[in-house]
Short mmCIF file of C-alpha atoms in Angstrom, two decimals:
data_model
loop_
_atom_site.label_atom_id
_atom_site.label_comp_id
_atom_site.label_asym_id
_atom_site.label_seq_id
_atom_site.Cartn_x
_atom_site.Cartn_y
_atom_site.Cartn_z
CA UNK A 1 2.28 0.80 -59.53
CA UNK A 2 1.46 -2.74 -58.10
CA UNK A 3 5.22 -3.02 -57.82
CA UNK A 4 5.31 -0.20 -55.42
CA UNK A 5 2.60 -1.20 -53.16
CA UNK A 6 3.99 -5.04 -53.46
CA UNK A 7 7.08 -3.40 -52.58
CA UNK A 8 5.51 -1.45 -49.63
CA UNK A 9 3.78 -4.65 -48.01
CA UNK A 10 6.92 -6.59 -48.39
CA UNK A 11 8.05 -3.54 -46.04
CA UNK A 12 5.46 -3.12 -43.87
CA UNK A 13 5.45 -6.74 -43.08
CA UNK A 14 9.40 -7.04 -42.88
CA UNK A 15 9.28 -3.80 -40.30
CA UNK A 16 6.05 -5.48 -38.17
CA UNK A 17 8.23 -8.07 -37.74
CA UNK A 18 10.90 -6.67 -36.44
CA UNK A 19 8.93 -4.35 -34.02
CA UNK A 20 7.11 -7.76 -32.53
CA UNK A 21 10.82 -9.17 -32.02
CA UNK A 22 11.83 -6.48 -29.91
CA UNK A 23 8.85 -6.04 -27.79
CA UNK A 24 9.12 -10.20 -27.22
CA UNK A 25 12.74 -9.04 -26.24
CA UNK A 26 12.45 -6.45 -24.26
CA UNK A 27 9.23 -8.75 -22.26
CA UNK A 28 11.61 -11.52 -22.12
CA UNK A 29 14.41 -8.95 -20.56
CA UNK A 30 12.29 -7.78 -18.00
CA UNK A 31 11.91 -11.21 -16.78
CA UNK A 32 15.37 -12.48 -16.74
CA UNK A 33 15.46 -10.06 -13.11
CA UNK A 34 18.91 -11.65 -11.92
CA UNK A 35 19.29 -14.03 -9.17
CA UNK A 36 21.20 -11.57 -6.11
CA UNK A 37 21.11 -13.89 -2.97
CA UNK A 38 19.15 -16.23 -1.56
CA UNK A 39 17.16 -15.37 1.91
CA UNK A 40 18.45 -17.82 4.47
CA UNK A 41 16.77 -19.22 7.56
CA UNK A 42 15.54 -16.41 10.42
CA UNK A 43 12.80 -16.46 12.49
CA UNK A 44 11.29 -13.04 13.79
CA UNK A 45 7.70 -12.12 15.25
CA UNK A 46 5.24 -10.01 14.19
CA UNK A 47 2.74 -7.75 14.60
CA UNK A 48 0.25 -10.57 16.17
CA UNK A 49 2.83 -11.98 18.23
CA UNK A 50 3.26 -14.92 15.92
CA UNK A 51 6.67 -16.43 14.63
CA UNK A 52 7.21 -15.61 11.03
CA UNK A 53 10.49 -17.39 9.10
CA UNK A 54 11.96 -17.16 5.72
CA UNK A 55 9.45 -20.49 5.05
CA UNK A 56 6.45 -17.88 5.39
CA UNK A 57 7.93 -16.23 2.41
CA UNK A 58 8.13 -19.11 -0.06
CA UNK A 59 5.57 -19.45 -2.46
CA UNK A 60 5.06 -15.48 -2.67
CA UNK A 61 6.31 -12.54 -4.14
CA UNK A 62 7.89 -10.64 -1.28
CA UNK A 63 9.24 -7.05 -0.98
CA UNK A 64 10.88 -6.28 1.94
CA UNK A 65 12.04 -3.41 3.97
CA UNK A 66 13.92 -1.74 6.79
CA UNK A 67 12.12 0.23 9.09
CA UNK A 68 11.11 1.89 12.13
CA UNK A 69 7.90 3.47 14.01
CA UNK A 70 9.55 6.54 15.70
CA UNK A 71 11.48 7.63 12.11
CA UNK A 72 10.74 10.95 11.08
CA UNK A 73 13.27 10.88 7.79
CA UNK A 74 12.43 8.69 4.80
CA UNK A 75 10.22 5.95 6.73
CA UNK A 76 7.14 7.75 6.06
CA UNK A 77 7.70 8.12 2.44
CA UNK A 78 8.51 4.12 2.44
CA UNK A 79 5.62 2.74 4.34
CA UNK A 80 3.77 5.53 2.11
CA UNK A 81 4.56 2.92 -0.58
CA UNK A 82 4.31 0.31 0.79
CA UNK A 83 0.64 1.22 1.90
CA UNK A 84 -0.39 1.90 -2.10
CA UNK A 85 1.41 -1.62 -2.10
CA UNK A 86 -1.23 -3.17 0.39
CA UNK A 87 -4.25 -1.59 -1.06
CA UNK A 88 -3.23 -2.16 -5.08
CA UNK A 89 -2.73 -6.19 -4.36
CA UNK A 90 -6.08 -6.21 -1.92
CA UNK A 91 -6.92 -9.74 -1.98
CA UNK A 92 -3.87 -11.37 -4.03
CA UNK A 93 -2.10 -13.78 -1.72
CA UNK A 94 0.66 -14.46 -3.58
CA UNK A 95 2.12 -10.71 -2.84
CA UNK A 96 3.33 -9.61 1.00
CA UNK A 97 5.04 -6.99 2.57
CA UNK A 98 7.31 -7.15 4.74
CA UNK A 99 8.70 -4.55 6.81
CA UNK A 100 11.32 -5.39 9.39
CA UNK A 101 11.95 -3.07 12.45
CA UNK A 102 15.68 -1.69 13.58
CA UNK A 103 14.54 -0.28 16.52
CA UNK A 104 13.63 -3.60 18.31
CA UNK A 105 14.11 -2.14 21.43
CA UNK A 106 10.82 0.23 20.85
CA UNK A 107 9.35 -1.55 18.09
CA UNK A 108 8.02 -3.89 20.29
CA UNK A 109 5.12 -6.43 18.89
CA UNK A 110 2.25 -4.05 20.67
CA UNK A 111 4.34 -1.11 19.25
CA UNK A 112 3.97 -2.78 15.73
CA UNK A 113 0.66 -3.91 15.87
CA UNK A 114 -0.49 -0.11 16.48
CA UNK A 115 1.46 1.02 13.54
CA UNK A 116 0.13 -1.46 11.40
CA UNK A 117 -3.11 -0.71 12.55
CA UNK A 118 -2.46 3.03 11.61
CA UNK A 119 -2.08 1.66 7.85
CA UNK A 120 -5.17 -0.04 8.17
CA UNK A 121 -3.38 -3.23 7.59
CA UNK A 122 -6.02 -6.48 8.54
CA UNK A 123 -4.01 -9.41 7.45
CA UNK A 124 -1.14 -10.89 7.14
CA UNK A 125 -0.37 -9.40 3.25
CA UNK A 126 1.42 -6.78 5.25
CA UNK A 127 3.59 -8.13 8.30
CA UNK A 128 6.27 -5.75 10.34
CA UNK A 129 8.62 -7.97 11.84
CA UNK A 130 10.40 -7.90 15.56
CA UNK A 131 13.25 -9.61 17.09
CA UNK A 132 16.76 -9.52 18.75
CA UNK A 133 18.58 -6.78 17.43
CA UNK A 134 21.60 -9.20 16.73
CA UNK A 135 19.69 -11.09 14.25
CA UNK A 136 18.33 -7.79 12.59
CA UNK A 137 21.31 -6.60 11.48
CA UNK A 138 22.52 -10.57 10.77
CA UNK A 139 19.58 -10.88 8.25
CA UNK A 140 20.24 -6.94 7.04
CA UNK A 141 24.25 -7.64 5.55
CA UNK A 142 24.44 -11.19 5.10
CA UNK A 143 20.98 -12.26 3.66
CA UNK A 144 19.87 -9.09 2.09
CA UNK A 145 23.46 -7.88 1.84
CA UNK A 146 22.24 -4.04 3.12
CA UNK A 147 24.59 -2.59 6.03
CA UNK A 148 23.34 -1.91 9.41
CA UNK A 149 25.59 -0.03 10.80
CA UNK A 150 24.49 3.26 13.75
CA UNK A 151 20.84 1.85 13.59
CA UNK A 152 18.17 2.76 13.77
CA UNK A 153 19.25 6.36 12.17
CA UNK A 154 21.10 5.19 9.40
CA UNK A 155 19.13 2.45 8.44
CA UNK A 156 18.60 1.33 4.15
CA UNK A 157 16.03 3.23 2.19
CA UNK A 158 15.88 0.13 0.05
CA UNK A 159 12.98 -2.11 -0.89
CA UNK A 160 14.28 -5.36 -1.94
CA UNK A 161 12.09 -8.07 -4.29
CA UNK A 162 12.07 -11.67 -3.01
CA UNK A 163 10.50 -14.04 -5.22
CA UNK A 164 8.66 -17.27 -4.52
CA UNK A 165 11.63 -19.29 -3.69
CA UNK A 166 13.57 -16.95 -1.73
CA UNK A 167 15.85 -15.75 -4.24
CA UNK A 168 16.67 -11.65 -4.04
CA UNK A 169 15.78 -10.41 -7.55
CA UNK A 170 16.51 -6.98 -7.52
CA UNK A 171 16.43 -3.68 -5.46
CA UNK A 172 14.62 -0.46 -5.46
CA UNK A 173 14.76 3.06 -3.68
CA UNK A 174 12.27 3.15 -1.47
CA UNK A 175 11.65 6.96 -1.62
CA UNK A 176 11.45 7.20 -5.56
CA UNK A 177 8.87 7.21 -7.21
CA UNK A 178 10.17 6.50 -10.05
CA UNK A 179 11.87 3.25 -8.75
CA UNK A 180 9.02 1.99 -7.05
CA UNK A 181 7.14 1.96 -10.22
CA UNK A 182 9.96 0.07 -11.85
CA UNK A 183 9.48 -2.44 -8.88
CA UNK A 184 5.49 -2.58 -9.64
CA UNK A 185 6.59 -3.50 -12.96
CA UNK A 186 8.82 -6.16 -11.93
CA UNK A 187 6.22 -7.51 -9.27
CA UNK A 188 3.42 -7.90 -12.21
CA UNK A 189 6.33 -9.68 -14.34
CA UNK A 190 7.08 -12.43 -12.15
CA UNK A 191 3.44 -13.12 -11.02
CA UNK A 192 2.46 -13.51 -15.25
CA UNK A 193 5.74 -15.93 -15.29
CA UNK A 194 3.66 -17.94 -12.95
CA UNK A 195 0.87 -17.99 -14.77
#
């Protein structure tokens, strides 16, 4: 009988090892995100008329999207997210949105700053960028590799994770749930890595 139960430990212990292993693993996975691109130099203004470059992003966790005010398709279900986004991280400084217009031509700082308003948005967590519509759809394909062609209509549902050194990590649809959970995930990750 003590053979059996000796037996069983010896089991127990061998399978609770194993089990630890591959939940270290699959933590360890979840961190290695891949490195996609790096975010190059822009500068664009936003909703408080102030400049805001790819320097503004360093040193946080950044998720950024495509967007305009007048869009009636997905944009509502994206800044939807994006505003659970603003209100889950209230008061972490190390997490921002950012939300850059392709409508620039009505999207115009005062334009912004009443949308953001809309969202309740206070701060600078949350920032919907402006600018030449040249260097829109220059920081859309060749930093975060996302066409821009017949904007603003057929603009990227994407939301793309930038962490603190400008590096694209990974992207998510921005009108699944689903995904954007996956993204949560991802955005609690990298902020314990810091730790």
């Amino acid at each position: 009988m003590s053979k059996v139960i000796v037996t069983l430990l010896v089991l127990a212990v061998i399978l609770g090892s194993v089990a630890f292993l591959v939940l270290v693993q699959a933590e360890r996975s979840r961190s290695d995100l891949p490195l996609l691109g790096t975010v190059g130099d822009f500068t664009l203004t936003d909703q408080y008329g102030q400049p805001f470059t790819n320097e503004d992003m360093r040193g946080k966790l950044s998720v950024v999207e495509f967007m305009f005010t007048s869009c009636r398709g997905p944009c509502p279900i994206m800044n939807g997210y994006f505003s659970e986004l603003y209100r889950a991280y209230d008061g972490v400084e190390d997490i921002q949105l950012v939300s850059i217009t392709v409508d620039p031509t009505v999207d115009t700082v005062a334009k912004l700053a009443e949308y953001a308003a809309g969202f309740g948005v206070d701060d600078r967590r949350w920032v919907f960028l402006t600018g030449p519509l040249d260097s829109i759809v220059h920081i859309s394909e060749d930093y975060f590799k996302i066409a821009a062609d017949d904007l603003p209509g057929a603009h990227s549902t994407r939301f793309i994770l930038v962490d603190r050194d400008n590096n694209i990590r990974a992207f998510y649809s921005g009108i699944e749930e689903a995904s954007v959970n996956v993204l949560r995930s991802h955005l609690q990750t990298l902020r314990r890595d810091r730790e």
